[in-house]
Amino acid sequence: MTSHDSTANGTPRQAATDVESAPVACATLYNAQRLRTDTWSRLRDAARRLARVDADTEEATRLAGAIRAAFEFLEPLELYFAFPGATVLERLRATFDSEDRAALAAQTARVVGFWTGDAYRGLDLTLTSVEDYAELLLGTDGEESQFVAGRDARPYFELLVVADVDAEGEAQLRRELRACRRATDAYVYEIVVVRTYEDALIAAALNPDVQACLLRYSFATQSAWQPPLLASIYTVLDASPEDAAALMPGQRTLTLGGAIAGLRPEIDLHLVTNAPVEQLSPLVTRHFRRTYYRGEDWLDTHLSVLKGIHARYETPFFDALRRYSQKPTGMFHALPISRGRTITKSHWIRDMGEFYGENIFLAETSATTGGLDSLNQPTGSLKYAQEFAARAFGSRHSFFVTNGTSTANKIVMQALVRPTDIVMLAHDCHKSHPYGVILSGAYPIYLDGYPLRELSMYGGVPLRVIKRALLRLKKAGKLDRLRVLLLTNLTFDGITYDPLRVMEEVLAIAPHVTFVWDEAWFAYGRFSPVLRRRTAMEASRRLEERLASPAYAEEHAAWQSERAALDPDDDATWLDHRLMPDPKKASVRVYATHSTHKTLTSLRQGSMIHVFDQDFDRRVAEPFHDAYMTHTSTSPNYQILASLDVGRRQVELEGHAFVAQSIELAMSLRERIKEDELTSRYFEVLGPGAMVPERYRPSGLETYYDQTTGFAPIEPAWAQDELVLDPTRVTVHIGRTGMDGDTMKHLLMERFDIHINKTSRNTLLFLVHVGMTRGTIAHLLKVLHTIATELDARLTRASETELRLHASQVKSLTVDLPPLPDFSRFHDAFRPDPTVDTPEGDLRAAFFLAYDETQCEHLRLDDARAFVDTRDLVAASFVTPYPPGFPVLVPGQVITAEILDYLAALDVTEIHGFDPRLGFRIFSEAALDARLQHASPRAPLDPAHPTTGASR
């Protein structure tokens, strides 16, 4: 028998995984699907075992109890799903109550088989004589076996109907809509009917198959089921049950539409109203695809629902490329490999054609006509594909990039800044950003993230650090020269900003600033209701709405009155208070870059640029397109472009499900590592408490999973904390193993075929992305347990000398840790105006001066440590260790003792810009003296620049 205990809040905690285990009774936004799947599997397994044991035994009693617990857990959940659904569950429970154990075993096996294998998606009930899945799968007339052989292959989705109807009214709704369906429809769907406002919110959040929603004019507010996840949903929506309960019926319907759009913006909303539709304001109904009067034709509704699905399913460029590949084209252009002819007529490279297949070569072309398009100047299929991407990601404009986000970052930087502009950027930003600064000739100011010395990594840049840098520029009279603030959201290790708050407070000081958010690793964030609010595009939308609202204007006026009593020259006035931008001065100008290929479906190097800039068309479009053409090939890879188009389709139709599953798997990984006594002896999962200092976590969230209290709600932290930890990033501390990160990384790769990207000296980072499966997680858990088992056995047999060596290795990874140096400073020789106390540097001048070998010399690490206190050591190149993968030195930066100690302590062998034989490349003393002698302040260019705010 399996034992169970309870969490601090009374929630049963699962202690084993066999069929007698009671299901976890508390579903959350990030574990409900896993619990539902596991509970159905337990129900099937318990029913099978119950059919094989004698009725009057203790085992039969235990199994019957497990089955009842499964029914109790599933009963409220199945209301929100078409399959298996409430009716099927009700029929199964009736079979159980009738004590027909053989029938229950057969029925549960059939239902679970159709569900877990996705076979239910091909069961179009309009082609049968039955009313519901229960009749089809649990009946005895054999119709199921006859029907399943010709299963439907069309894409399947579910239509959520919110209506205050009884059972007969629900049946009538199904009959009306089912009567409209035809075998020639491009898609097949079933209906989920809920009767309250709150049930609609739960269904939208939990059921990823819901792709469209029909809201009828009258329904109640409160759900009969009040799970903790409902509180999470209200937190995500910045709303409360009291707000919903106070709504009048007409308001309730419209507000529910906005709430569902807040949870799942991709869902098509349809409104049925008994008010005169011609009198409804477009602003009031802006979330709805179509509005119907109560007596309108059901066929119109059905066709509109299908049209909305098709709008997301359509992939303009991918479809055009497929059509092109089927044409018998004679290629008198470039690309001999087109149509695969150089391969098929070859005697030596046919294996390439066998490996890749023919379609990739049929679709290989350099043509921009015949339905295809030019990436540099799209007017057809690529233009529409990028517009669809903008819709999916919530931007005003989106652009495809076929050579990675490094290039996307350079495009954005070149478009937005010009020589002598000032750019503020995070110290740990990707190296493509300083290269973009060099190309543009701007002057960078580096912002330091908070150090996590015990983990040998950096976190995010605190808002206070950003504000202090702004105030420093303001006092020096240089604030108007600041063009861009660039931050990495999220960082490699999962530290995520609150972009809305950052942009609000920065705009309160510098209302002309443009924001660039490097979201290379955060493209999936848009498709989770919890994570979405921390994405750049969603924050931009919220900020624009906030600044435009009359209520905010009043709030800002009141705040201005309060601030008038404070000293405007006192930094504390600005640093210690939350700032509000002036809605009459501030503009929302935001850019985000996504490595679509890193976290969503795309071929390698497929990336996107997303723009939410109120001034883009008027002031940035021309320089942006110039920059785009500067860096974009005139012969882009069409397979990459097609994959971006298809990847967009996928996230609009499946992104919610995929991201929810990745969060579930990451939470499961945390749980199982912590629950395994041996594994947790050597591997420690780090939570927000270890990754984000307490001062940036007002929510107080310490861990996502605790053995005593279970899973913690993450929504309050994502709503209020300055910096949060992305749940799909699982950082594991390995210091107690005595192996450093690089050693462990190679062990995982070479022996167990587990590939990871990021390590620190004493941590491993596991990215749980949307391509992950439960089997992959199970394999990782087994591998970690195996390593722990072998290490434990080795230490048990170890001699005293070996134990002392292991203890010394552990100490070096947990106590004797290298320093984490901040960005030091630019040497005065590379400061535009050394007489003014602001930290910007002339990175471009330093970079190109290093091209002259006569201006440089090399210094080995040991020699550098000897000279660091007696002369200025100034880097002449980028020095970038992998990991962490960002430059610890940039051209023109002063090398300090702390930086040398850090580099000396690194265990990694890959350090770009550092030759172990020659050492550092530094500027000679003569070169520095020459620049200092000829130094004079470099004046800014004429401010009449199309992307700046100087003309405002």
mmCIF file of N, CA and C in Angstrom, residues 29-30 46 70 128 130 182 256 319 344 368 389 410 451 523 567 612 616 672 690 692 768 779 816 832 858 876 935:
data_model
loop_
_atom_site.group_PDB
_atom_site.id
_atom_site.type_symbol
_atom_site.label_atom_id
_atom_site.label_comp_id
_atom_site.label_asym_id
_atom_site.label_seq_id
_atom_site.Cartn_x
_atom_site.Cartn_y
_atom_site.Cartn_z
ATOM 1 N N LEU A 29 -2.321 26.229 -12.824
ATOM 2 C CA LEU A 29 -2.186 26.551 -14.233
ATOM 3 C C LEU A 29 -1.060 25.782 -14.903
ATOM 4 N N TYR A 30 -0.074 25.334 -14.130
ATOM 5 C CA TYR A 30 1.060 24.672 -14.748
ATOM 6 C C TYR A 30 1.148 23.186 -14.455
ATOM 7 N N ALA A 46 -6.253 1.074 -12.478
ATOM 8 C CA ALA A 46 -6.977 0.563 -11.314
ATOM 9 C C ALA A 46 -8.177 -0.267 -11.741
ATOM 10 N N ALA A 70 -10.213 9.102 -8.240
ATOM 11 C CA ALA A 70 -9.977 9.571 -9.601
ATOM 12 C C ALA A 70 -11.225 10.243 -10.163
ATOM 13 N N THR A 128 -21.767 10.184 -37.747
ATOM 14 C CA THR A 128 -22.367 9.027 -37.083
ATOM 15 C C THR A 128 -23.790 9.371 -36.686
ATOM 16 N N VAL A 130 -24.717 8.972 -33.495
ATOM 17 C CA VAL A 130 -24.708 9.124 -32.043
ATOM 18 C C VAL A 130 -24.692 10.601 -31.666
ATOM 19 N N ARG A 182 -20.147 20.158 -42.489
ATOM 20 C CA ARG A 182 -20.118 19.363 -43.707
ATOM 21 C C ARG A 182 -18.803 18.593 -43.784
ATOM 22 N N LEU A 256 -15.930 39.620 -20.145
ATOM 23 C CA LEU A 256 -15.416 38.261 -20.301
ATOM 24 C C LEU A 256 -14.632 38.133 -21.603
ATOM 25 N N ASP A 319 3.000 28.128 -48.206
ATOM 26 C CA ASP A 319 2.084 27.646 -49.245
ATOM 27 C C ASP A 319 2.600 28.002 -50.637
ATOM 28 N N THR A 344 20.940 14.425 -58.739
ATOM 29 C CA THR A 344 20.422 13.234 -59.409
ATOM 30 C C THR A 344 21.310 12.782 -60.561
ATOM 31 N N THR A 368 12.236 35.231 -57.086
ATOM 32 C CA THR A 368 11.380 36.069 -56.241
ATOM 33 C C THR A 368 10.027 36.297 -56.900
ATOM 34 N N ALA A 389 2.843 37.210 -38.582
ATOM 35 C CA ALA A 389 3.728 37.089 -37.420
ATOM 36 C C ALA A 389 3.509 38.246 -36.450
ATOM 37 N N LYS A 410 22.032 43.737 -34.755
ATOM 38 C CA LYS A 410 22.789 44.774 -35.458
ATOM 39 C C LYS A 410 21.871 45.637 -36.325
ATOM 40 N N PRO A 451 25.454 40.615 -8.911
ATOM 41 C CA PRO A 451 26.289 39.404 -8.948
ATOM 42 C C PRO A 451 25.703 38.299 -8.072
ATOM 43 N N ALA A 523 11.043 33.839 -26.983
ATOM 44 C CA ALA A 523 9.997 33.936 -28.007
ATOM 45 C C ALA A 523 8.720 33.242 -27.579
ATOM 46 N N ASP A 567 12.446 67.401 -3.360
ATOM 47 C CA ASP A 567 13.562 68.114 -3.992
ATOM 48 C C ASP A 567 13.887 67.469 -5.341
ATOM 49 N N PHE A 612 7.161 47.717 -31.840
ATOM 50 C CA PHE A 612 5.991 48.422 -31.303
ATOM 51 C C PHE A 612 6.430 49.859 -31.044
ATOM 52 N N PHE A 616 7.403 54.688 -35.700
ATOM 53 C CA PHE A 616 8.146 53.909 -36.690
ATOM 54 C C PHE A 616 7.911 54.412 -38.108
ATOM 55 N N ARG A 672 10.932 16.037 -8.929
ATOM 56 C CA ARG A 672 11.535 14.713 -8.831
ATOM 57 C C ARG A 672 12.972 14.779 -8.334
ATOM 58 N N ALA A 690 17.346 31.666 -4.571
ATOM 59 C CA ALA A 690 18.783 31.585 -4.818
ATOM 60 C C ALA A 690 19.218 32.437 -6.000
ATOM 61 N N VAL A 692 17.377 35.294 -7.333
ATOM 62 C CA VAL A 692 16.943 36.694 -7.313
ATOM 63 C C VAL A 692 17.028 37.196 -5.877
ATOM 64 N N VAL A 768 14.056 23.714 -20.504
ATOM 65 C CA VAL A 768 12.927 22.830 -20.798
ATOM 66 C C VAL A 768 12.069 23.539 -21.833
ATOM 67 N N HIS A 779 14.543 10.454 -18.703
ATOM 68 C CA HIS A 779 15.926 10.040 -18.983
ATOM 69 C C HIS A 779 16.916 10.883 -18.199
ATOM 70 N N ASP A 816 35.416 28.603 -2.017
ATOM 71 C CA ASP A 816 36.520 29.365 -2.607
ATOM 72 C C ASP A 816 36.167 29.737 -4.046
ATOM 73 N N PRO A 832 34.808 59.944 -24.788
ATOM 74 C CA PRO A 832 34.568 61.093 -25.672
ATOM 75 C C PRO A 832 34.888 62.428 -25.024
ATOM 76 N N HIS A 858 51.069 42.196 -26.566
ATOM 77 C CA HIS A 858 50.452 41.074 -25.869
ATOM 78 C C HIS A 858 51.061 40.918 -24.478
ATOM 79 N N ALA A 876 42.483 45.562 -26.010
ATOM 80 C CA ALA A 876 42.403 45.963 -27.412
ATOM 81 C C ALA A 876 41.460 45.051 -28.192
ATOM 82 N N ALA A 935 43.508 64.204 -27.286
ATOM 83 C CA ALA A 935 42.096 64.061 -26.921
ATOM 84 C C ALA A 935 41.423 65.408 -26.844
#
